[in-house]
Amino acid sequence: AGGVVLASMHCASHSEPDAPQNSAHLKMDKVPAFENNTTYVRYYSTSGQLYPPVPAEEIDLKVSLSIYGWELNHFAPIQQGVAVIGLVNLYNPGGAIDEVEVIGSAISVSLRGGGSLLIYTEKVPTDCTFNDSSIHFTHNTASSSVNIEVPHKGVVQLHFDT
């Protein structure tokens, strides 16, 4: 299953400079792209914040935006303990992902370009490769995330102890 992106924007005309803040509330069970019985992590583009996992049936999205404000909510499904957000330096991080594949105790992510790759992982990886060469990664224990600076198009593999 692929990720889901929900865009929120507050547009007002120039004749409404004092337009109030715009708020919305959306239950994800009303969004056809979400798969029930699947757990997702959520990434907010503007803040760069990764939120803890939540089952699709329990996602309750509340968005409040100031005039001309925007937010992209990226939802990535957790599969075998991993959710690939994508290249977070891009407007649509998940759009840079060609393929995600689990191979034994490793996850392989094929990317269309380079940048800052963000991955949620339930376990700490033992090592990481890019196009079969070792590459540095950082693991954030608080958010259970891995960040890898990918130089260009290619394949990243995270390896885990079994």
Coordinates of C-alpha atoms in Angstrom, one line a residue:
A1 CA 0.0 0.0 0.0
G2 CA 1.2 3.5 -0.8
G3 CA 1.0 6.6 1.2
V4 CA -1.7 9.2 1.2
V5 CA -1.2 13.0 1.0
L6 CA -3.9 15.4 2.1
A7 CA -3.4 19.1 1.3
S8 CA -4.9 21.9 3.3
M9 CA -4.9 25.5 2.2
H10 CA -6.5 28.7 3.4
C11 CA -7.1 31.0 0.4
A12 CA -8.7 34.4 0.8
S13 CA -9.1 37.2 -1.7
H14 CA -7.1 40.4 -1.3
S15 CA -10.4 42.1 -0.4
E16 CA -10.5 40.0 2.8
P17 CA -7.2 40.9 4.5
D18 CA -8.7 40.2 8.0
A19 CA -10.2 36.8 7.1
P20 CA -10.4 34.5 10.2
Q21 CA -8.4 31.4 10.7
N22 CA -9.7 28.5 8.7
S23 CA -10.3 25.2 10.6
A24 CA -11.3 21.8 9.3
H25 CA -11.9 18.4 10.9
L26 CA -11.7 15.1 8.9
K27 CA -12.1 11.5 10.0
M28 CA -9.9 9.3 7.9
D29 CA -12.6 6.6 7.6
K30 CA -14.2 9.0 5.1
V31 CA -11.1 9.0 2.8
P32 CA -11.2 6.1 0.3
A33 CA -7.4 5.9 -0.1
F34 CA -7.0 4.8 3.6
E35 CA -7.0 1.1 4.3
N36 CA -8.7 0.0 7.4
N37 CA -6.7 -2.4 9.6
T38 CA -3.5 -0.5 8.6
T39 CA -1.5 1.6 10.9
Y40 CA 0.0 4.9 9.6
V41 CA 2.6 7.5 10.7
R42 CA 1.9 11.1 9.8
Y43 CA 4.4 13.7 8.7
Y44 CA 3.6 17.5 8.5
S45 CA 5.6 19.3 5.8
T46 CA 5.6 22.8 7.3
S47 CA 6.8 21.8 10.7
G48 CA 8.8 18.7 9.7
Q49 CA 7.2 16.8 12.5
L50 CA 6.7 13.0 12.5
Y51 CA 3.7 11.8 14.6
P52 CA 3.5 8.4 16.3
P53 CA 1.7 5.5 14.6
V54 CA -2.1 5.3 14.7
P55 CA -4.6 2.9 13.1
A56 CA -6.5 4.3 10.1
E57 CA -9.8 3.9 12.0
E58 CA -8.5 6.2 14.7
I59 CA -7.0 9.0 12.7
D60 CA -8.8 12.2 13.4
L61 CA -7.3 15.1 11.5
K62 CA -7.8 18.6 12.8
V63 CA -6.2 21.4 10.8
S64 CA -6.3 25.1 11.6
L65 CA -4.6 27.5 9.2
S66 CA -4.0 31.2 9.2
I67 CA -4.8 33.2 6.0
Y68 CA -2.7 32.0 3.1
G69 CA -1.5 29.2 5.3
W70 CA -1.0 25.6 4.0
E71 CA -0.1 22.2 5.2
L72 CA 0.6 18.9 3.6
N73 CA -0.2 15.8 5.7
H74 CA 1.7 12.8 4.5
F75 CA 0.4 9.4 5.8
A76 CA 2.7 6.4 5.3
P77 CA 1.5 2.9 6.1
I78 CA 3.6 0.8 8.5
Q79 CA 4.6 -2.5 6.8
Q80 CA 6.7 -5.0 8.8
G81 CA 7.7 -2.3 11.3
V82 CA 8.7 0.3 8.7
A83 CA 7.0 3.3 7.0
V84 CA 8.9 5.3 4.3
I85 CA 7.9 9.0 4.3
G86 CA 10.2 9.9 1.4
L87 CA 12.5 12.8 0.6
V88 CA 11.4 15.4 3.0
N89 CA 13.3 18.3 1.3
L90 CA 10.7 18.0 -1.5
Y91 CA 7.2 19.4 -1.6
N92 CA 5.8 15.9 -2.0
P93 CA 8.2 13.5 -0.2
G94 CA 6.5 10.3 -1.2
G95 CA 6.5 11.2 -4.8
A96 CA 10.3 10.5 -4.9
I97 CA 9.7 6.8 -4.0
D98 CA 9.7 4.3 -6.9
E99 CA 9.5 1.2 -4.8
V100 CA 9.7 -0.2 -1.3
E101 CA 10.5 -3.8 -0.8
V102 CA 11.2 -6.0 2.2
I103 CA 14.1 -8.4 1.6
G104 CA 14.7 -10.8 4.6
S105 CA 15.8 -8.5 7.5
A106 CA 16.3 -5.5 5.3
I107 CA 14.1 -2.9 3.6
S108 CA 15.0 -1.6 0.2
V109 CA 13.8 1.8 -1.0
S110 CA 14.3 2.8 -4.7
L111 CA 14.3 6.6 -5.1
R112 CA 13.9 8.9 -8.1
G113 CA 16.4 11.5 -6.7
G114 CA 18.5 12.6 -3.8
G115 CA 17.8 14.5 -0.6
S116 CA 16.9 13.9 3.0
L117 CA 15.2 10.5 3.3
L118 CA 12.9 10.0 6.3
I119 CA 11.9 6.5 7.5
Y120 CA 9.9 5.5 10.5
T121 CA 11.3 2.2 12.0
E122 CA 10.2 0.2 15.0
K123 CA 13.7 -1.2 15.4
V124 CA 17.1 0.5 15.2
P125 CA 18.9 -0.4 11.9
T126 CA 22.3 -2.1 12.2
D127 CA 23.6 -0.5 9.0
C128 CA 22.6 1.3 5.8
T129 CA 23.8 1.1 2.2
F130 CA 23.2 3.3 -0.9
N131 CA 23.8 1.6 -4.2
D132 CA 25.6 -1.2 -2.3
S133 CA 28.0 1.2 -0.5
S134 CA 27.9 2.0 3.2
I135 CA 26.2 5.4 3.9
H136 CA 25.8 7.3 7.2
F137 CA 22.4 7.4 8.8
T138 CA 21.0 9.0 12.0
H139 CA 18.4 7.4 14.3
N140 CA 16.1 9.5 16.4
T141 CA 14.9 7.4 19.3
A142 CA 12.2 9.8 20.4
S143 CA 10.4 9.7 17.0
S144 CA 11.6 6.2 16.0
S145 CA 12.9 7.7 12.7
V146 CA 15.9 7.3 10.5
N147 CA 17.3 10.1 8.4
I148 CA 19.7 9.5 5.5
E149 CA 21.2 12.1 3.2
V150 CA 20.9 10.5 -0.2
P151 CA 23.2 12.0 -2.8
H152 CA 21.2 11.2 -6.0
K153 CA 18.8 8.7 -7.5
G154 CA 19.4 5.1 -6.4
V155 CA 18.6 2.4 -3.9
V156 CA 18.8 2.7 -0.1
Q157 CA 18.8 -0.5 2.0
L158 CA 18.4 -0.5 5.8
H159 CA 19.5 -3.7 7.5
F160 CA 18.1 -4.9 10.8
D161 CA 19.0 -7.7 13.3
T162 CA 16.6 -10.6 13.0

